[in-house]
Tab-separated table of C-alpha atoms and ligand atoms in Angstrom:
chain	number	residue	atom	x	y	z
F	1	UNK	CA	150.472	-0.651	-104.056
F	2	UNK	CA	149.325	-3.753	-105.926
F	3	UNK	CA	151.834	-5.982	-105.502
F	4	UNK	CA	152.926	-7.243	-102.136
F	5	UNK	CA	157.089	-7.633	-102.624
F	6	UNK	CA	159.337	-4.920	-102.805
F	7	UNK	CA	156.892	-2.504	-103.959
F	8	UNK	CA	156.379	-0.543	-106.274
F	9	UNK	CA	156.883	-2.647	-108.958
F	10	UNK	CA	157.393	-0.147	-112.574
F	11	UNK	CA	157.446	-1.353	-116.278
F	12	UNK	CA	159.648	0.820	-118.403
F	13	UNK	CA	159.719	1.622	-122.337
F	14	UNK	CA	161.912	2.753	-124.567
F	15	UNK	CA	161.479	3.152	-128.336
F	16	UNK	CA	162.949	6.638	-128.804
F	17	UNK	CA	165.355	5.115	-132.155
F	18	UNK	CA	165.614	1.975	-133.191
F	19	UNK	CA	166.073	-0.393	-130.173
F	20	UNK	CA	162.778	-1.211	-129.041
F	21	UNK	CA	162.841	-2.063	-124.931
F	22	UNK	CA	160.666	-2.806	-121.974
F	23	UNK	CA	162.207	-3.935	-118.428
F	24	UNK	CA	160.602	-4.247	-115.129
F	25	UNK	CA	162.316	-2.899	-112.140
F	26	UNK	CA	161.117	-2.946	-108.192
F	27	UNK	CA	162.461	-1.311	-105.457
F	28	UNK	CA	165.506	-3.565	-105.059
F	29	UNK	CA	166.409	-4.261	-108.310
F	30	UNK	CA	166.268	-4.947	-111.613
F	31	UNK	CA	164.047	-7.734	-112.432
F	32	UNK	CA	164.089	-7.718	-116.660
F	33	UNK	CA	165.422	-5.866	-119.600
F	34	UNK	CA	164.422	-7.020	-123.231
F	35	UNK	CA	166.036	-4.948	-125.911
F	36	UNK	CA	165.343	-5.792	-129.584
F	37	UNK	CA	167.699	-4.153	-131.898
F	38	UNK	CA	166.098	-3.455	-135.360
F	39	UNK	CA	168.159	-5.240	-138.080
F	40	UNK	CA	166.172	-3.566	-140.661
F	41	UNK	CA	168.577	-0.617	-140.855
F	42	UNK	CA	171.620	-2.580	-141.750
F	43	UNK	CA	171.892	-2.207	-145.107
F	44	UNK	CA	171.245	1.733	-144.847
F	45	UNK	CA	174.116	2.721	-143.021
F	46	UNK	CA	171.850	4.617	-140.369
F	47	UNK	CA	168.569	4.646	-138.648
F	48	UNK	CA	165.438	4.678	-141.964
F	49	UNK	CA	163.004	6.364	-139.106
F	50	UNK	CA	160.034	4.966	-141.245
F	51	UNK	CA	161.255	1.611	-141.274
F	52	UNK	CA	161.960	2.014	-137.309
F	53	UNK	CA	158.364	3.379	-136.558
F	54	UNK	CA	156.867	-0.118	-138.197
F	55	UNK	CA	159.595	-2.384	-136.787
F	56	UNK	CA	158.480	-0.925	-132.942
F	57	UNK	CA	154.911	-1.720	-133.867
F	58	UNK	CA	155.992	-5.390	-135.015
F	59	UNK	CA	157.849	-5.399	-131.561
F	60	UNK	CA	156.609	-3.501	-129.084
F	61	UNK	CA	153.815	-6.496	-127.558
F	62	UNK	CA	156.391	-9.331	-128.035
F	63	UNK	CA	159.110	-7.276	-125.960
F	64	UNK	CA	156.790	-6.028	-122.915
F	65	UNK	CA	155.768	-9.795	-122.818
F	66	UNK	CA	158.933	-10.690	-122.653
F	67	UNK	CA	159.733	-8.305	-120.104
F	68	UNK	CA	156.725	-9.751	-118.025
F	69	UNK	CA	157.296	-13.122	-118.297
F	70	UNK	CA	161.389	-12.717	-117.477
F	71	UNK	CA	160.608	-10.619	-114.541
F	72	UNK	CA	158.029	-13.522	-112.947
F	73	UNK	CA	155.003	-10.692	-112.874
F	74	UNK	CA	151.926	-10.398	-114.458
F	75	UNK	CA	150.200	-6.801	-115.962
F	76	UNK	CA	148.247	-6.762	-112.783
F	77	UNK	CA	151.467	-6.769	-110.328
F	78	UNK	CA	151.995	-3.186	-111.829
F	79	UNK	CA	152.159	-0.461	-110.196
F	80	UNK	CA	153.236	2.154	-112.519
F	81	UNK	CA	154.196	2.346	-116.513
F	82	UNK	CA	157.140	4.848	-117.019
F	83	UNK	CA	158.393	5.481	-121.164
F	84	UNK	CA	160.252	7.725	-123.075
F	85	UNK	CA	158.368	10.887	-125.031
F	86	UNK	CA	161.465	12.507	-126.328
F	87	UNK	CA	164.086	13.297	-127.803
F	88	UNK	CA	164.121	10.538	-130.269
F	89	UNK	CA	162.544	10.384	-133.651
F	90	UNK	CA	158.607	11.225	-133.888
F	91	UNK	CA	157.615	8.107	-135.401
F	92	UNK	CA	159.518	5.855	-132.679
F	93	UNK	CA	158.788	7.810	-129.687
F	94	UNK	CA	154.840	7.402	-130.789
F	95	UNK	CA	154.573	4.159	-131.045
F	96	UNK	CA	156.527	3.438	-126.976
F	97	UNK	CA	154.448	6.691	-125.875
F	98	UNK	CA	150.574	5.496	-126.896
F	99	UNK	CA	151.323	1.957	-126.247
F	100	UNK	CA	152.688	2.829	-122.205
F	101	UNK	CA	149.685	5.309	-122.175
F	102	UNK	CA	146.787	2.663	-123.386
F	103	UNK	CA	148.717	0.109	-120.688
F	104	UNK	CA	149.043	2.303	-117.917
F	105	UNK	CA	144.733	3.646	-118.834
F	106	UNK	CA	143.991	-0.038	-118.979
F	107	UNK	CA	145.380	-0.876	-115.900
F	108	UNK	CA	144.260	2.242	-113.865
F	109	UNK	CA	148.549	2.560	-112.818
F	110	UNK	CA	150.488	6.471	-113.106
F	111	UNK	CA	152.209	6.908	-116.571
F	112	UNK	CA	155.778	8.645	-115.869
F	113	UNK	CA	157.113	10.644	-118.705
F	114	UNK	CA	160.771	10.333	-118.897
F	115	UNK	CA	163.152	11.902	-120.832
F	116	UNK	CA	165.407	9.744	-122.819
F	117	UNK	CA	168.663	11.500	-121.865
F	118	UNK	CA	167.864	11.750	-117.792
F	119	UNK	CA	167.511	7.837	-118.214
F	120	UNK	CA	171.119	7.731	-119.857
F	121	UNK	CA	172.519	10.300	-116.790
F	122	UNK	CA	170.434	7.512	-113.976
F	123	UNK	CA	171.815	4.602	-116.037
F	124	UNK	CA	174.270	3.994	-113.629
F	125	UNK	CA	171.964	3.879	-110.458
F	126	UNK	CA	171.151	0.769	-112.647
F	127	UNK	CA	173.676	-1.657	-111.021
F	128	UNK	CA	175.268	-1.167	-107.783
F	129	UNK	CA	177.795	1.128	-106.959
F	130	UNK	CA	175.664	3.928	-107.441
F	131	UNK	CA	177.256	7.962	-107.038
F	132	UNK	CA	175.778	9.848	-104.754
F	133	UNK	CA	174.499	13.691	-105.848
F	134	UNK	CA	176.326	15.909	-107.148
F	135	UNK	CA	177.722	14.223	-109.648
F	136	UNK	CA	179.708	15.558	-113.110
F	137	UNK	CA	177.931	12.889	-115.818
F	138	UNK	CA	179.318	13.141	-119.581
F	139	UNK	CA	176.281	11.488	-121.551
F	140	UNK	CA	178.064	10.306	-124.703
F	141	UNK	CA	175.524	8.537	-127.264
F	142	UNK	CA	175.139	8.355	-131.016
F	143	UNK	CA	172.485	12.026	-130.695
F	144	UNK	CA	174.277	13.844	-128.199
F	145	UNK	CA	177.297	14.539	-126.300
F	146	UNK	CA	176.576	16.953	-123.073
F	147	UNK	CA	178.393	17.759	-120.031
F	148	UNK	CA	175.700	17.709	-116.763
F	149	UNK	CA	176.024	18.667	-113.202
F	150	UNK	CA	173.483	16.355	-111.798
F	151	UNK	CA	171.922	16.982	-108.408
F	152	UNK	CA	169.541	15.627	-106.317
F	153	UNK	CA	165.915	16.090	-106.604
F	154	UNK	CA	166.110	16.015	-111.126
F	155	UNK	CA	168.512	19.285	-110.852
F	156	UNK	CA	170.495	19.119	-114.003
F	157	UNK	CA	172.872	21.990	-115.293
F	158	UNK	CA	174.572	21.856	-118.233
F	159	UNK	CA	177.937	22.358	-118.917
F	160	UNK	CA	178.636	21.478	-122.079
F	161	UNK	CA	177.576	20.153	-125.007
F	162	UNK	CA	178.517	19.468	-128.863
F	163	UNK	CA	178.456	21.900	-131.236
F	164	UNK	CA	177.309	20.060	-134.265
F	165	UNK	CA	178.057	16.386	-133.988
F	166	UNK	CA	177.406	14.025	-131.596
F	167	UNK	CA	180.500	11.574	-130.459
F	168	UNK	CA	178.675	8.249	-131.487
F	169	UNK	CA	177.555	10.628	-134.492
F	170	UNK	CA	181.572	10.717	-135.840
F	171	UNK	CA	182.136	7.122	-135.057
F	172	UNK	CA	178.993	5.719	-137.151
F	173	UNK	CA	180.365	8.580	-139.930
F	174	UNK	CA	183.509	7.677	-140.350
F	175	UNK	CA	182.614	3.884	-139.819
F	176	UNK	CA	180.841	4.459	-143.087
F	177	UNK	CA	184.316	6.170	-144.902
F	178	UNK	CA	185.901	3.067	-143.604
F	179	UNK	CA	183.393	1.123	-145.323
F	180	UNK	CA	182.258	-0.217	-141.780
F	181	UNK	CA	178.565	-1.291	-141.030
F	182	UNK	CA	175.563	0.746	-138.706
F	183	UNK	CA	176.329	1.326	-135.775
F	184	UNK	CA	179.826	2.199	-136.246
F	185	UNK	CA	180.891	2.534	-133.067
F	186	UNK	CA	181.233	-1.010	-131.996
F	187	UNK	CA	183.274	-2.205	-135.076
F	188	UNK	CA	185.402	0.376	-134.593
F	189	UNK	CA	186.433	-0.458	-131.337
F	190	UNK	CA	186.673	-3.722	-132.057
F	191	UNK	CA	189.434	-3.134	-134.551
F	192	UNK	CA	191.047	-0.590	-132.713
F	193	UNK	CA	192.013	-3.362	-129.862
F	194	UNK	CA	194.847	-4.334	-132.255
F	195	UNK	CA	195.284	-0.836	-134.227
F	196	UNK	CA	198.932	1.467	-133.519
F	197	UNK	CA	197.113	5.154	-132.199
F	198	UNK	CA	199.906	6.741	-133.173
F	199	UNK	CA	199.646	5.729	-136.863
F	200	UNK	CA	198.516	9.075	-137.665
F	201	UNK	CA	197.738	12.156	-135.535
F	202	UNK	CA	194.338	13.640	-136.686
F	203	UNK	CA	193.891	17.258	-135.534
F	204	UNK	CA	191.838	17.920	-132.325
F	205	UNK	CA	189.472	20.575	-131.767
F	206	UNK	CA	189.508	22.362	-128.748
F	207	UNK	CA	186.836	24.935	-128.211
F	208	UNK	CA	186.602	27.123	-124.971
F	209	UNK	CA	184.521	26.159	-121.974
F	210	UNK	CA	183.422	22.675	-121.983
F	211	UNK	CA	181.327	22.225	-125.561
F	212	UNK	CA	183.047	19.530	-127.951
F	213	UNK	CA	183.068	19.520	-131.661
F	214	UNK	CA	183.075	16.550	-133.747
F	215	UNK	CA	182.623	17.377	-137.205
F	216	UNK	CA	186.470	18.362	-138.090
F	217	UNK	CA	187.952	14.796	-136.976
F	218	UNK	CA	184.910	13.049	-139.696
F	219	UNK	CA	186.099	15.851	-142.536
F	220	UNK	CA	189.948	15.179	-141.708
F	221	UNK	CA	189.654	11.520	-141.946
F	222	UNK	CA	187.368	11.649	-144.982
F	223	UNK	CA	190.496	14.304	-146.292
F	224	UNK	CA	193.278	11.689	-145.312
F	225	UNK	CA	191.831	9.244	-147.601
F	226	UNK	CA	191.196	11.527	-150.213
F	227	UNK	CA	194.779	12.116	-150.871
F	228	UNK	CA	194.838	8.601	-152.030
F	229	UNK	CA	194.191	6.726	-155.633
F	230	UNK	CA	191.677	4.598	-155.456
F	231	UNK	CA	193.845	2.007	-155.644
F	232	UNK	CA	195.969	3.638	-152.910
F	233	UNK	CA	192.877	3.909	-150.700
F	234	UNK	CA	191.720	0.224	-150.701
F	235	UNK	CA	195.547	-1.032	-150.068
F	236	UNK	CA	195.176	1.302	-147.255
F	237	UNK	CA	191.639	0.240	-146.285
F	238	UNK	CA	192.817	-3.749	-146.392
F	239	UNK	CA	195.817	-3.169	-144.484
F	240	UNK	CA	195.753	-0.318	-142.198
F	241	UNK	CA	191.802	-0.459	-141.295
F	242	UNK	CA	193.081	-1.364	-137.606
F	243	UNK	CA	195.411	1.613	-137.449
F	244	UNK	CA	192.911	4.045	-138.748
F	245	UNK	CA	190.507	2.834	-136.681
F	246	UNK	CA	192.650	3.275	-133.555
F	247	UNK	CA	194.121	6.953	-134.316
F	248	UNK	CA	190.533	7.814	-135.040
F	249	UNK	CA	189.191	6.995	-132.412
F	250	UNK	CA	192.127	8.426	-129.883
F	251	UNK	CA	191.492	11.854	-130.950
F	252	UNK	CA	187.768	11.266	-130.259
F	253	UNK	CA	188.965	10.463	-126.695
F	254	UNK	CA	191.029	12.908	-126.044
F	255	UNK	CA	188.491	15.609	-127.367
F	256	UNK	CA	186.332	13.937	-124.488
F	257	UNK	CA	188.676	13.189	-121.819
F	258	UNK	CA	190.405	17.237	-122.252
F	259	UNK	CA	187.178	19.092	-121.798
F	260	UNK	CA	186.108	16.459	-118.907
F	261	UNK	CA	189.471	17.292	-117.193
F	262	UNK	CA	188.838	20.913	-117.511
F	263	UNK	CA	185.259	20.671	-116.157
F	264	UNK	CA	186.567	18.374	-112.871
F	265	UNK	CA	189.206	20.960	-111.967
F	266	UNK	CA	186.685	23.713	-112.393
F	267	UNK	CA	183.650	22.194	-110.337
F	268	UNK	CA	186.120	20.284	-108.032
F	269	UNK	CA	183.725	17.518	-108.615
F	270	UNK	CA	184.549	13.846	-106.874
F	271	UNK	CA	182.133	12.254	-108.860
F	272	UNK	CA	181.984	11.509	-112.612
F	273	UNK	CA	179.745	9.043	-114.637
F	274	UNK	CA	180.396	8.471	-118.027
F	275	UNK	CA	176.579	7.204	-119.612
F	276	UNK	CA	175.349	6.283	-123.337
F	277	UNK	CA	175.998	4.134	-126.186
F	278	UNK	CA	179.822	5.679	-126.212
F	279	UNK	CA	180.821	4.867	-122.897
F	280	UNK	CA	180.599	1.272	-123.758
F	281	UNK	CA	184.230	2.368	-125.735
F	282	UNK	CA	187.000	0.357	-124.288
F	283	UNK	CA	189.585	3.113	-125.340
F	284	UNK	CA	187.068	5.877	-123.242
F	285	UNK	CA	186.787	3.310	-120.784
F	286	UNK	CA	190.074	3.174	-120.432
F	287	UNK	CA	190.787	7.059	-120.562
F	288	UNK	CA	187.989	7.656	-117.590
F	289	UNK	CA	189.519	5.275	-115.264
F	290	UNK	CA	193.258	7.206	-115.512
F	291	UNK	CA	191.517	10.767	-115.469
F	292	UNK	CA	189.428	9.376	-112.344
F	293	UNK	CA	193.190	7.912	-110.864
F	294	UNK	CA	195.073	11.008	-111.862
F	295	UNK	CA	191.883	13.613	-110.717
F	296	UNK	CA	191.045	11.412	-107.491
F	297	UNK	CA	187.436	11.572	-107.937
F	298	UNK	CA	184.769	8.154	-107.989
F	299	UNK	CA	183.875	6.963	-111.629
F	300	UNK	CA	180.739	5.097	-112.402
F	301	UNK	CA	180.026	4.020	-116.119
F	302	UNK	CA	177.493	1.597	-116.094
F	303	UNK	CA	177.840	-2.211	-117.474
F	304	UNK	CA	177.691	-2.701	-121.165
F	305	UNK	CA	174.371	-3.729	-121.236
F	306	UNK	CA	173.225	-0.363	-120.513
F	307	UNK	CA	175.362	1.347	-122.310
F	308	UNK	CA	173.364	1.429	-125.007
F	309	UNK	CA	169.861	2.361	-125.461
F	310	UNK	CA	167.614	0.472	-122.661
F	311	UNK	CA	164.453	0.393	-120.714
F	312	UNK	CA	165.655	-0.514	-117.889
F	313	UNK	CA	167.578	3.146	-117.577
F	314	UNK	CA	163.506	4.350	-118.273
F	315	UNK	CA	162.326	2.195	-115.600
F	316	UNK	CA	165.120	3.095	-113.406
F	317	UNK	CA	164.642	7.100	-113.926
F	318	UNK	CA	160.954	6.313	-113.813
F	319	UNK	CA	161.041	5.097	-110.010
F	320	UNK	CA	162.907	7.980	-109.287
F	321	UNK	CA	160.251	10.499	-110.087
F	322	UNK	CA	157.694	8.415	-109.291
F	323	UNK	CA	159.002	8.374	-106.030
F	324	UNK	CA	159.387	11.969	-106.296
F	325	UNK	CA	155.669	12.401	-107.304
F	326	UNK	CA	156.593	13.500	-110.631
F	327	UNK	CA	154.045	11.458	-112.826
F	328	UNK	CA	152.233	12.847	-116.217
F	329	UNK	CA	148.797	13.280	-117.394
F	330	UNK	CA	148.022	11.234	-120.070
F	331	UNK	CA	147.661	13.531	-122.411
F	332	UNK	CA	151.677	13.079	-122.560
F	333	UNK	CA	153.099	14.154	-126.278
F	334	UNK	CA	155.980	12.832	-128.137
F	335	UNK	CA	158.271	15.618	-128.090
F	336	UNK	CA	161.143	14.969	-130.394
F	337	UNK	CA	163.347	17.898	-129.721
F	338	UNK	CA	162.862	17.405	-125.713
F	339	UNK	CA	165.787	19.177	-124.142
F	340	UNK	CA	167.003	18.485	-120.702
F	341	UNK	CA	165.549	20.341	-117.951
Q	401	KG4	O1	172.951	5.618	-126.443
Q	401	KG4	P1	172.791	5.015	-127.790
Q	401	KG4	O2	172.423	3.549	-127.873
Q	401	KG4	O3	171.730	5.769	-128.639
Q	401	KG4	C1	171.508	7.137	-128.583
Q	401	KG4	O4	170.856	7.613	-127.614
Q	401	KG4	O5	172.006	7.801	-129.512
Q	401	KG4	O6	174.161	5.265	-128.559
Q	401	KG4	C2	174.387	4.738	-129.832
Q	401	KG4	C3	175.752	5.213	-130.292
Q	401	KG4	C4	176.049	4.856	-131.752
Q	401	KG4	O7	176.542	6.005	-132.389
Q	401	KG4	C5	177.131	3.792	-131.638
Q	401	KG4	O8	178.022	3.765	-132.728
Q	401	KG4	C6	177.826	4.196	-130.360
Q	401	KG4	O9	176.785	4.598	-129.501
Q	401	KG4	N1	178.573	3.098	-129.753
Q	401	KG4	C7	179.922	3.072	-129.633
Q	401	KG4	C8	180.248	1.827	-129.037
Q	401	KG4	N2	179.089	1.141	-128.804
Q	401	KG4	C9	178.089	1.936	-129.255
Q	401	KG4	N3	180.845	3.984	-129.968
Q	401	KG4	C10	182.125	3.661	-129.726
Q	401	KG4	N4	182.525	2.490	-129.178
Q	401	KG4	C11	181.632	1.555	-128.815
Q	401	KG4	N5	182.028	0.407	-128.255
Q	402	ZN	ZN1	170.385	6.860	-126.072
């Protein structure tokens, strides 16, 4: 090992959107976490991936220096580079991928390939208290929305998943209806704090087993306003945005929280995490800490900061399998599609 603290000391990447991260973690802890979220997609209402590729260019250098520098280390303290090479858009993933694979060269250190959604489901090993294995993890971000049966040694089983759209997917969608900015998700909640849930009852969809559908709650809301004038729909919009926002975003809960239930009773699992950019929700917050109450079993949802897209969940997974021995050539691809294995 090259450096002579709590060895081994790992740099992690992450550039799989449009939040463009490097953190440095050691055995201990957590020593940085830069994240650089990419105004440039504002004004699109979603992520342009050309625009996202050249903004992680402009800030990939600046953010690993800043990762360095935060964490007190130096390129040479090292010891390994671990990054994310899918899922995630091409362009984005390419640019974190060949810049961790010329560092990692350069300094003569293991690359460790990790996959973007194992670093949401070891997000909350993050920040003490950590579950221990098995544990039932419900990754909800703004590309997917799976139910995982996580166990030691990278043994992942899937449960459940989404069936078209993705939970952050409906928030950022009907954000837009709303005439909300990207991401969604966050104003949303924000107005939701002081919103009536029971304004209106959208329909939920229930499907068998544990998979979850989103697109019928984003066609009934757009459907809702529809009925409306124009002039109808912008009284609405001014003065029962709060409302909306907050009976929304209850049935998106509940079409999380039912199949969750389900999936606890059925695996008789004690231990839940609730990882990506959704779990930052207060509502689902909320909704996880009753279910864990009413169910008895241990929740762990890890601190808003990693919520959202983050290195340090790379460098965090990354220790894991480098510990494990599981490092990659680096001949490493981007693979966009990369499915959990
Ligand atoms: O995990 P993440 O940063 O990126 C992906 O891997 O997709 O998740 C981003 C998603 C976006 O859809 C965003 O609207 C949603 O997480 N999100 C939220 C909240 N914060 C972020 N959704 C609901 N409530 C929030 N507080
Ligand atoms: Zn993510």
């Amino acid at each position: 090992m090259k450096n002579d603290g709590s060895s081994p000391l790992l740099l992690g990447i992450e550039s799989s959107c449009d939040d463009t991260s490097a953190a440095v973690v050691a055995r201990d802890a957590l020593r940085s976490n830069v994240v650089s979220s990419q105004r440039v997609h504002a004004g699109f209402g979603g992520v342009v991936p050309e625009l996202a590729s050249r903004a992680h260019q402009r800030l990939i250098v600046p953010v690993v220096e800043a990762a360095l520098e935060e964490a007190g280390v130096t390129r040479a303290d090292l010891d390994a580079v671990a990054v994310t090479y899918g899922p995630g858009l091409a362009g984005s993933l390419l640019v974190g991928l060949s810049f961790a694979k010329a560092f990692a060269f350069g300094l003569g250190v293991p690359l460790v390939g990790v996959n973007h959604l194992e670093g949401h489901i070891y997000s909350v090993f993050i920040e003490p208290p950590a579950p221990p294995f098995p544990y039932l993890c419900l990754v909800v971000s703004g590309g997917h929305t799976e139910l995982v049966l996580v166990e030691e040694g990278f043994r992942h089983t899937r449960l459940g998943r989404t069936r078209d759209d993705a939970a952050g997917e409906a928030f950022d969608k009907v954000a837009k209806l709303l005439g909300l900015g990207y991401p969604g998700g966050p104003e949303i909640d924000r107005l939701a704090a002081t919103g009536d849930p029971a304004f209106r009852t959208f329909p939920r969809t229930r499907l068998p087993g544990f998979d979850f559908s989103f697109s019928g709650i984003k066609t009934s809301v757009l459907y809702y306003l529809n009925k409306f004038s124009e002039e109808e729909r912008a009284a609405l919009l001014t003065n029962r945005l709060p409302d909306l926002a907050a009976a929304f975003q209850q049935a998106v809960v509940d079409m999380l929280i039912d199949p969750l239930r389900r999936a606890v009773r059925e695996t008789g699992a004690r231990h839940v995490a609730v990882v990506g950019g959704v779990s930052a929700n207060t509502a689902l917050r909320a909704a996880a800490e009753t279910l864990g109450r009413e169910e008895g079993f241990g929740l762990y949802m890890p601190p808003l900061a990693y919520c959202m897209d983050n290195a340090a969940m790379i460098a965090v997974t990354g220790r894991f399998k480098l510990e494990a021995g599981l490092t990659s050539p680096l001949t490493l691809t981007a693979e966009p599609g990369l499915a959990l294995r």
